[in-house]
Coordinates of C-alpha atoms in Angstrom, one line a residue:
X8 CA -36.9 -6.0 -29.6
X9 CA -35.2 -2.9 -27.7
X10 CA -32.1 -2.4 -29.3
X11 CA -29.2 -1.7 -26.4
X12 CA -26.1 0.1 -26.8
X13 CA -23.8 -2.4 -24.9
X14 CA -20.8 -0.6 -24.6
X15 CA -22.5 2.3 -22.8
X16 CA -23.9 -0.6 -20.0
X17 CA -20.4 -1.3 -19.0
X18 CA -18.7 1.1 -16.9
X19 CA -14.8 1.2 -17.5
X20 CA -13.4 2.8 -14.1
X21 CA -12.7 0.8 -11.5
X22 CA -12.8 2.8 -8.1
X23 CA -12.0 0.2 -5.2
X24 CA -9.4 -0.8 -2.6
X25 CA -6.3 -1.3 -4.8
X26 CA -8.3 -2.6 -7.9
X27 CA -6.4 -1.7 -11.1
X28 CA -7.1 0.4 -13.3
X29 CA -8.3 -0.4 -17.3
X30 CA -5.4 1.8 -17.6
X31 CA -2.6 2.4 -15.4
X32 CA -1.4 6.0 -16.3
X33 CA 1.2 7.7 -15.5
X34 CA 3.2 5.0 -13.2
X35 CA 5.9 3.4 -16.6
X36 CA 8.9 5.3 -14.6
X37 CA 8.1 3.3 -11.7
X38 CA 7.2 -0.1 -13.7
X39 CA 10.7 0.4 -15.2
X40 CA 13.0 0.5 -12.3
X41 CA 10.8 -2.2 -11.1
X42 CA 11.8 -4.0 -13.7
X43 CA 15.2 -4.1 -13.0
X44 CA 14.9 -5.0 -9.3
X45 CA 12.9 -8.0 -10.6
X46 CA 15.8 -8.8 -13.4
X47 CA 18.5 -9.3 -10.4
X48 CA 16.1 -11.7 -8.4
X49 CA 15.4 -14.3 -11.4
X50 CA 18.7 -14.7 -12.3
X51 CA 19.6 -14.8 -8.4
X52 CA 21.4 -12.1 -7.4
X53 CA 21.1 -10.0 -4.6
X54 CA 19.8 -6.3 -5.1
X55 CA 18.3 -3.1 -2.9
X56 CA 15.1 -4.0 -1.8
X57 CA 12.2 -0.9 -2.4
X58 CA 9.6 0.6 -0.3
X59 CA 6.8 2.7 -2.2
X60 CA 4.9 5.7 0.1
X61 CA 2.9 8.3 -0.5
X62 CA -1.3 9.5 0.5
X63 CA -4.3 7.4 0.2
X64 CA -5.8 6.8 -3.1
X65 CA -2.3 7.3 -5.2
X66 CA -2.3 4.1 -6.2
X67 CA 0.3 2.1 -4.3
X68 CA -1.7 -0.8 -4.1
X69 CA -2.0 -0.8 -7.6
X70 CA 1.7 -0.5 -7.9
X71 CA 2.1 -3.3 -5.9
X72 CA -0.2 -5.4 -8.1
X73 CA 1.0 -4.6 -11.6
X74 CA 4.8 -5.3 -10.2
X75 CA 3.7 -9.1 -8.9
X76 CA 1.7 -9.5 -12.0
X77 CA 5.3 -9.2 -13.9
X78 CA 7.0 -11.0 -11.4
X79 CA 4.1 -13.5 -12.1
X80 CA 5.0 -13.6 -15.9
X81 CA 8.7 -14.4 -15.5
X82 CA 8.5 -17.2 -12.9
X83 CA 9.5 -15.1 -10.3
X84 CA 8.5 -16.7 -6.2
X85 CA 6.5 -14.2 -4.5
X86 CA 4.1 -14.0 -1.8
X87 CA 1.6 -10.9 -0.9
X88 CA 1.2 -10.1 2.7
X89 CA -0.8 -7.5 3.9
X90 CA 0.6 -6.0 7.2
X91 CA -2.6 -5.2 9.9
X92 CA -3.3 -2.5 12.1
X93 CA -3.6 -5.2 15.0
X94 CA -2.3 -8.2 13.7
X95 CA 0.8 -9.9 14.2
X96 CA 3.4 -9.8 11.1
X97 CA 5.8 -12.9 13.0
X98 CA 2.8 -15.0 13.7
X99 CA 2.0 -15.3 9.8
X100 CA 5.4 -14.4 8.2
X101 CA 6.0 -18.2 8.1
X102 CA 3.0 -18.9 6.2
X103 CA 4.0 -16.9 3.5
X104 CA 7.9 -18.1 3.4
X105 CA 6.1 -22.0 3.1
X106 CA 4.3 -20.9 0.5
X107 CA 7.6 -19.8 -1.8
X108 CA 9.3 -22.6 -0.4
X109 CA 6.3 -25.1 -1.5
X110 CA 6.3 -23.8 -4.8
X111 CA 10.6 -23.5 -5.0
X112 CA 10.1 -27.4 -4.3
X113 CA 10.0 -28.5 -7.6
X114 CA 12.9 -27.5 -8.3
X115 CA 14.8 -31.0 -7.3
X116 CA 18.3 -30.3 -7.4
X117 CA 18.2 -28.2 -4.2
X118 CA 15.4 -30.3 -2.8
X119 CA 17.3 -31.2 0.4
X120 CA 17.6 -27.4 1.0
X121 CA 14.0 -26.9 0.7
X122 CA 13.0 -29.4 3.1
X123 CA 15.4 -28.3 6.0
X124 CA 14.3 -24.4 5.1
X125 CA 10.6 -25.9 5.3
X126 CA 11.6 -27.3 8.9
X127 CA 12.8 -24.2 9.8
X128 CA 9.8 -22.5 9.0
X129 CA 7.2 -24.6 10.6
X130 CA 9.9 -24.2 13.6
X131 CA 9.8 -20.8 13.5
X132 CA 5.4 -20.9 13.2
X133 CA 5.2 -23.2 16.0
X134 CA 6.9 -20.5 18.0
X135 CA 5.4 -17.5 17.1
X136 CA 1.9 -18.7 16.5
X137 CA 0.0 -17.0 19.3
X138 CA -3.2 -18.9 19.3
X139 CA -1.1 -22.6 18.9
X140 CA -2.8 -23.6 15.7
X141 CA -0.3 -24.8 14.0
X142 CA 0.3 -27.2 16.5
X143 CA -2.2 -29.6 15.0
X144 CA -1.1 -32.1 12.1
X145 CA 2.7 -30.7 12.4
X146 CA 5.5 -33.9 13.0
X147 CA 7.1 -33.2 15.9
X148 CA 10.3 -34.9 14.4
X149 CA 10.7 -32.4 11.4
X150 CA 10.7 -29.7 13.9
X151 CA 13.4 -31.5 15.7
X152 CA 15.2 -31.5 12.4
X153 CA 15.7 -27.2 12.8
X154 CA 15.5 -27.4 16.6
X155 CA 17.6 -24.0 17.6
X156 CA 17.3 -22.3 14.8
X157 CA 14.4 -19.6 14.7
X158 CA 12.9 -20.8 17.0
X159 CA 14.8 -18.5 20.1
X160 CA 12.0 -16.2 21.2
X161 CA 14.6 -13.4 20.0
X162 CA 12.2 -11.7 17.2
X163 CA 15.5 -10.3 15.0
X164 CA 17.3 -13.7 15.1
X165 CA 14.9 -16.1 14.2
X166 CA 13.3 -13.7 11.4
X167 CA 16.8 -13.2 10.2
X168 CA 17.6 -17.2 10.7
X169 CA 14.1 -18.0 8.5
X170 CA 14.6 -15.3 5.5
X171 CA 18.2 -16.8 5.2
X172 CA 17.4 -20.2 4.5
X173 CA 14.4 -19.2 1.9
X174 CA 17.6 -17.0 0.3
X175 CA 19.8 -20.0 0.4
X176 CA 17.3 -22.1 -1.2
X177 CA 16.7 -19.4 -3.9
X178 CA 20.7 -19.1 -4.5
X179 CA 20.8 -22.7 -4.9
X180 CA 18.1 -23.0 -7.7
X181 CA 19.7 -19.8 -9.4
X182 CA 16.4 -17.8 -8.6
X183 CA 15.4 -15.7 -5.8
X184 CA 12.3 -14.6 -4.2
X185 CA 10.2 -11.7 -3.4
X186 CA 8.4 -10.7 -0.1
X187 CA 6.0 -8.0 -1.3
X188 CA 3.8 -6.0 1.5
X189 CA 1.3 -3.5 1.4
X190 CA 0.5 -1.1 4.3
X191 CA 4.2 -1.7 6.1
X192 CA 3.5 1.2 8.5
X193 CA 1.2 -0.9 10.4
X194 CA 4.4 -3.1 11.3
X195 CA 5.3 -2.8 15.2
X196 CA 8.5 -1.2 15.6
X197 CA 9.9 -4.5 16.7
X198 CA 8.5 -6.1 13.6
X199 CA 10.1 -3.6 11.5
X200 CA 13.5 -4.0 12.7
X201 CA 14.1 -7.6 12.8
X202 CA 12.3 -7.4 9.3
X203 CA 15.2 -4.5 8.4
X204 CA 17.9 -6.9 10.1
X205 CA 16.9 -10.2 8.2
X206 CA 16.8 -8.5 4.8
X207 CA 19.8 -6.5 5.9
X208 CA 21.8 -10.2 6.9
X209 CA 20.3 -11.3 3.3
X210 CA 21.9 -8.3 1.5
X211 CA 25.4 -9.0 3.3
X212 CA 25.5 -12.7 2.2
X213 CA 24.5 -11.9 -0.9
X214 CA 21.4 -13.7 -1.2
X215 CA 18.3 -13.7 -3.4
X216 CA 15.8 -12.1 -1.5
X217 CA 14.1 -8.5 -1.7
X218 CA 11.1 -7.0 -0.2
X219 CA 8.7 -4.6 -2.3
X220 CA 6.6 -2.8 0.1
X221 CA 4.1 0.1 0.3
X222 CA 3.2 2.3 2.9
X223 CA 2.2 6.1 4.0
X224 CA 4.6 8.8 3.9
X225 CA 5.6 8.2 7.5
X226 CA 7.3 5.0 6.9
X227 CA 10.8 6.3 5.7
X228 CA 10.9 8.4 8.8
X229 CA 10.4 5.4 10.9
X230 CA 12.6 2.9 9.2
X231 CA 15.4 5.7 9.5
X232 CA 14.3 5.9 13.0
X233 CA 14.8 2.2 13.4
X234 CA 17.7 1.5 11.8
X235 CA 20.8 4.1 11.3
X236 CA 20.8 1.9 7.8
X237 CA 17.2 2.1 6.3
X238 CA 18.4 4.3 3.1
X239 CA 21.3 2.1 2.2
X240 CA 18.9 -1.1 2.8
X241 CA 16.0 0.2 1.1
X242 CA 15.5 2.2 -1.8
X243 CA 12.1 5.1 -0.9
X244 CA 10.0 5.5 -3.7
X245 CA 7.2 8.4 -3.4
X246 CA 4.2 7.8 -5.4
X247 CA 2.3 11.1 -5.7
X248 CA -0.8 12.2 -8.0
X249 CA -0.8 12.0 -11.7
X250 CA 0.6 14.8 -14.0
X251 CA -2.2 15.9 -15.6
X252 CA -1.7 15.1 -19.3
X253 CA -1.5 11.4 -17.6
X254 CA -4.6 12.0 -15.7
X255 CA -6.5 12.9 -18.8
X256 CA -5.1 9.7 -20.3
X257 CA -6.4 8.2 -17.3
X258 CA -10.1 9.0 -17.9
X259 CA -9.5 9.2 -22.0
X260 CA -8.0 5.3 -22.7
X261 CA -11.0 3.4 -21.1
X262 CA -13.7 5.1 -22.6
X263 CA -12.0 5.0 -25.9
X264 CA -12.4 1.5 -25.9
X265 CA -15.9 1.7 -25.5
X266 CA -16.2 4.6 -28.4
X267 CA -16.7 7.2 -25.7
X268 CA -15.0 10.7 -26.1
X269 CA -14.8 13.6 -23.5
X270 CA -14.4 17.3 -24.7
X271 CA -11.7 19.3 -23.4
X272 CA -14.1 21.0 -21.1
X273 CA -15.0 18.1 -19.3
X274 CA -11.7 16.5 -18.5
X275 CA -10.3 20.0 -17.2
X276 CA -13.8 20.5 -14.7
X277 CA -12.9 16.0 -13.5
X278 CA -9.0 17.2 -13.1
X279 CA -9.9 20.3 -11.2
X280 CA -12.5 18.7 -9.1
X281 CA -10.2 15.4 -8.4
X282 CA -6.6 16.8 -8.3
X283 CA -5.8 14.3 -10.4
X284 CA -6.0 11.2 -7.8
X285 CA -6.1 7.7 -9.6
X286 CA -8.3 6.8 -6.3
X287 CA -10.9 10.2 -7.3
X288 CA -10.3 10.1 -11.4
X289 CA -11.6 6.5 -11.2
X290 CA -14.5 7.1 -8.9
X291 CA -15.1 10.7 -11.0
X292 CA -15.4 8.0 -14.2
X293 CA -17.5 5.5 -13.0
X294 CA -20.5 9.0 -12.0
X295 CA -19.7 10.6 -15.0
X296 CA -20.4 7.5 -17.2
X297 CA -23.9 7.6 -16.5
X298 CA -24.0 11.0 -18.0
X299 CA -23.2 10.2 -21.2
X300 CA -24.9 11.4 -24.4
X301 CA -26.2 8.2 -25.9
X302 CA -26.6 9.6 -29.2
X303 CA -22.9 11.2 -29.4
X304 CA -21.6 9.4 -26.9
X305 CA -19.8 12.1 -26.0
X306 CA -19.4 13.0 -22.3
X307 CA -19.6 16.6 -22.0
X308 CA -18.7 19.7 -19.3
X309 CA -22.5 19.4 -18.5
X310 CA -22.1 16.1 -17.8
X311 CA -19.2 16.3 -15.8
X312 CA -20.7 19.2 -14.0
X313 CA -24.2 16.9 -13.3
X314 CA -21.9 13.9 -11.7
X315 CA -20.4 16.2 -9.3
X316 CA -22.5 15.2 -6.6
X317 CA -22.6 11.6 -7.2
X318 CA -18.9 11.7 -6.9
X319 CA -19.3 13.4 -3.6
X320 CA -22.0 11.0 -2.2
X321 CA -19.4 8.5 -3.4
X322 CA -16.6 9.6 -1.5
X323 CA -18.6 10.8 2.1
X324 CA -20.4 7.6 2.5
X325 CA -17.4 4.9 1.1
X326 CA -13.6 6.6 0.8
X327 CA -14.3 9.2 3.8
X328 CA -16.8 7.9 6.2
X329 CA -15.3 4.6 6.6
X330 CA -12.1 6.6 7.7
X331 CA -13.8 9.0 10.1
X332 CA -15.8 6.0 11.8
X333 CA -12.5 4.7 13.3
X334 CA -11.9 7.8 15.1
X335 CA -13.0 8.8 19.1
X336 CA -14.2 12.0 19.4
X337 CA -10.9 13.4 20.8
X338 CA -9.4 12.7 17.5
X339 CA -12.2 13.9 16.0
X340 CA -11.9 17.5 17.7
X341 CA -8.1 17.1 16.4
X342 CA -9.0 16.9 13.2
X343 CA -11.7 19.5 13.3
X344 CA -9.1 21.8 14.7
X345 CA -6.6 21.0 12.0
X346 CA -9.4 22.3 9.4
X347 CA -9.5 24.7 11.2
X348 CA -6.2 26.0 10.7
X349 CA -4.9 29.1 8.2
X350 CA -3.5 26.2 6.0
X351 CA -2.2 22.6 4.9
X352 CA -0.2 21.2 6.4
X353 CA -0.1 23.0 9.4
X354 CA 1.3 23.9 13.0
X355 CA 1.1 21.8 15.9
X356 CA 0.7 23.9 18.1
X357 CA -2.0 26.3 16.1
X358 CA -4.1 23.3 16.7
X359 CA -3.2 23.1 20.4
X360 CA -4.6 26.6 20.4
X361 CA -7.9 26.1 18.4
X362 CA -8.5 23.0 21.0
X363 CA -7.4 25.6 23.9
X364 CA -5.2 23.5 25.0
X365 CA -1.4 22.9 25.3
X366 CA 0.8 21.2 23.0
X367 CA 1.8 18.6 25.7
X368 CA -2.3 17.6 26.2
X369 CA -2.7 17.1 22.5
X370 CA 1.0 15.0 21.8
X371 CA -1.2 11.8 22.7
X372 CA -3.9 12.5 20.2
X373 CA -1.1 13.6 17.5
X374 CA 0.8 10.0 18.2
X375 CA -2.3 8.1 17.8
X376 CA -3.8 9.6 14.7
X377 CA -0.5 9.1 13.1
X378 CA -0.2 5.5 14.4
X379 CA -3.6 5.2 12.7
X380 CA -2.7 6.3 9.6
X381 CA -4.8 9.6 9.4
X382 CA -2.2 12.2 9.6
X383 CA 1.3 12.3 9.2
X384 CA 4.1 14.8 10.2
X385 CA 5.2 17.0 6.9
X386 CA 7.8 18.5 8.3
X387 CA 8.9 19.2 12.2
X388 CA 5.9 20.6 14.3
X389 CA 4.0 20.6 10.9
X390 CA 1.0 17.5 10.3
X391 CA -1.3 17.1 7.7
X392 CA -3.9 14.6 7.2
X393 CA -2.9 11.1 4.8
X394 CA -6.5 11.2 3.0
X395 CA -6.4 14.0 -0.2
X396 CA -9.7 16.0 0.6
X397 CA -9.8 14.6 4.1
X398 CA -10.7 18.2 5.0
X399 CA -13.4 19.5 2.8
X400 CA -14.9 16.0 3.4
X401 CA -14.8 17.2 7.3
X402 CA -16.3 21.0 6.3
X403 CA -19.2 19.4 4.8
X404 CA -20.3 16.6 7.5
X405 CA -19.3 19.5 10.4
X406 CA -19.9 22.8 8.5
X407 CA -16.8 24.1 9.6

């Protein structure tokens, strides 16, 4: 029989779309305040609701994740919702607030709130569903019950109308709720602000309902865009990369409990080649781990140093590629140009010039790589791209 080292045939590090981490480093400042949003909404009281932004692969999702799973462990309601790049946020909004309201309805003492809240939100569903489906096994008289009320066609009342009664409901029972979504930039302006306006209307009467979102940098400049209000409504987190002692701790605590040890060497040639990225460390892991010495089980600076190009495979053809797919070639020639450029983030209008063009010609292109998600504006007239690496990953498949 073939004696096998089981630890070594289990691979700690979770690279994925918002999978969490073995161990989330780095992120107990965030989990703290957190902590204290959630505190106010079980005991029902109103608080500051927060939105979360930073780059791609920072960990936001993760974020996002970890704070439901607390709001999980102290009875919290919540529902996820994942905004879409084409989808309609008012078409499925009322799914979710059924959901909560479904789940508040054991609660019997406010039970004749719940049901007219419920009413309102099949109301509101039957209105905004664009393909009609919800038409089918809904009671025409328990729509009559909340006839008038969110069901107006006006997008800011009748959000504002539904996330009202799921806070009234929540003051009632002495606990509130939580509406947490993940990639709010791809909300339509419209969306946005009648979102900003019901949780703004929740906020004034004092009710039990906050939204924990998470987004790319952009979205605090279009919330503030939106609504002259947006920084007293909402509390803008950034999430950024790790500090490096916390990106070693990263790589260190999952292979420690597997009896795995790096050297020195090898964590500072991950942290140098990642920038410590929670999205990179964890994809960095996962190559690395098939370098190590079985014997020692020890992974080494040689090791490191022999996973570099699995890493980089890993990125092109998943993290990178799947990104640069989505764009026409115009955007494309943007983005070569950007890479292009003396630096990071850069000028405008320098691309304009590597593209011989004007800055007029190239606006369009600008607007719809931001609206996208693959640049964003740093600073006035300066852009640079929402993916860390984004441009050495364009160097290699171009040879710029």
């Amino acid at each position: 029989m073939i004696a096998l080292n089981m630890a070594l045939r289990i691979n700690p590090y979770t690279p994925g779309a918002g999978m969490v981490p073995r161990y989330l480093a780095g992120r107990e400042a965030l989990l703290e305040e957190a902590k204290d949003t959630l505190a106010y909404v079980a005991n029902g009281y109103a608080t500051r609701s927060l939105i979360y932004y930073g780059l791609r692969g920072v960990g936001k999702t993760v974020l996002l994740t970890e704070i439901e799973s607390i709001a999980q462990e102290n009875n919290i309601y919540y529902e996820h919702i994942e905004a879409m790049e084409n989808g309609s946020f008012m078409s499925g909004i009322s799914l979710y607030v059924g959901k909560i309201l479904r789940k508040m309805s054991v609660r019997e003492k406010a039970k004749q709130y719940i049901d007219f809240a419920k009413n309102v939100a099949l109301s509101f569903q039957f209105f905004y569903n664009k393909e009609g489906e919800t038409s089918i096994g809904i009671n025409p008289e328990m729509l009559q019950t909340a006839a008038g009320i969110a069901d107006t066609g006006d997008l800011q009342n009748d959000l504002t109308e539904l996330l009202v009664h799921l806070g009234k409901v929540g003051q009632k029972i002495n606990t509130g709720a939580i509406l947490f979504i993940d990639e709010v930039q791809y909300l339509k302006d419209a969306e946005f602000e009648a979102l900003m306006a019901a949780i703004h209307r929740c906020n004034q009467l004092g009710l039990p309902l906050v939204l924990i979102a998470a987004g790319l940098p952009k979205i605090a400049k279009i919330a503030g865009d939106i609504k002259s209000y947006a920084e007293r409504l909402f509390k803008f987190i950034p999430v950024d990369k790790l500090q490096e002692d916390d990106a070693k701790q990263a790589l260190i605590q999952p292979a420690k409990k597997l009896g795995v040890q790096f050297t020195d060497a090898a964590l500072n040639e991950i942290l140098l080649q990642t920038d410590c990225y929670p999205y990179f460390l964890q994809e960095y892991g996962q190559q690395v781990w098939k370098y190590t010495d079985k014997e020692s089980q020890v992974i080494t600076q040689q090791a490191a140093c022999a996973a570099h190009d699995d890493f980089i495979n890993e990125l092109d053809e998943g993290f990178f590629k799947v990104r640069h797919d989505r764009a026409s070639e115009k955007e494309l020639e943007f983005m070569r140009a950007m890479v292009q450029c003396d630096s990071l983030p850069c000028q405008t209008k320098q691309v304009a010039q590597l593209m011989h063009s004007s800055y007029n010609r190239i606006a369009p292109i600008r607007a719809q790589l931001i609206h996208k998600g693959f640049i964003y504006a740093t600073n006035r007239g300066e852009i640079s791209f929402t993916v860390p690496q984004f441009d050495k990953y364009l160097k290699r498949v171009y040879a710029i």
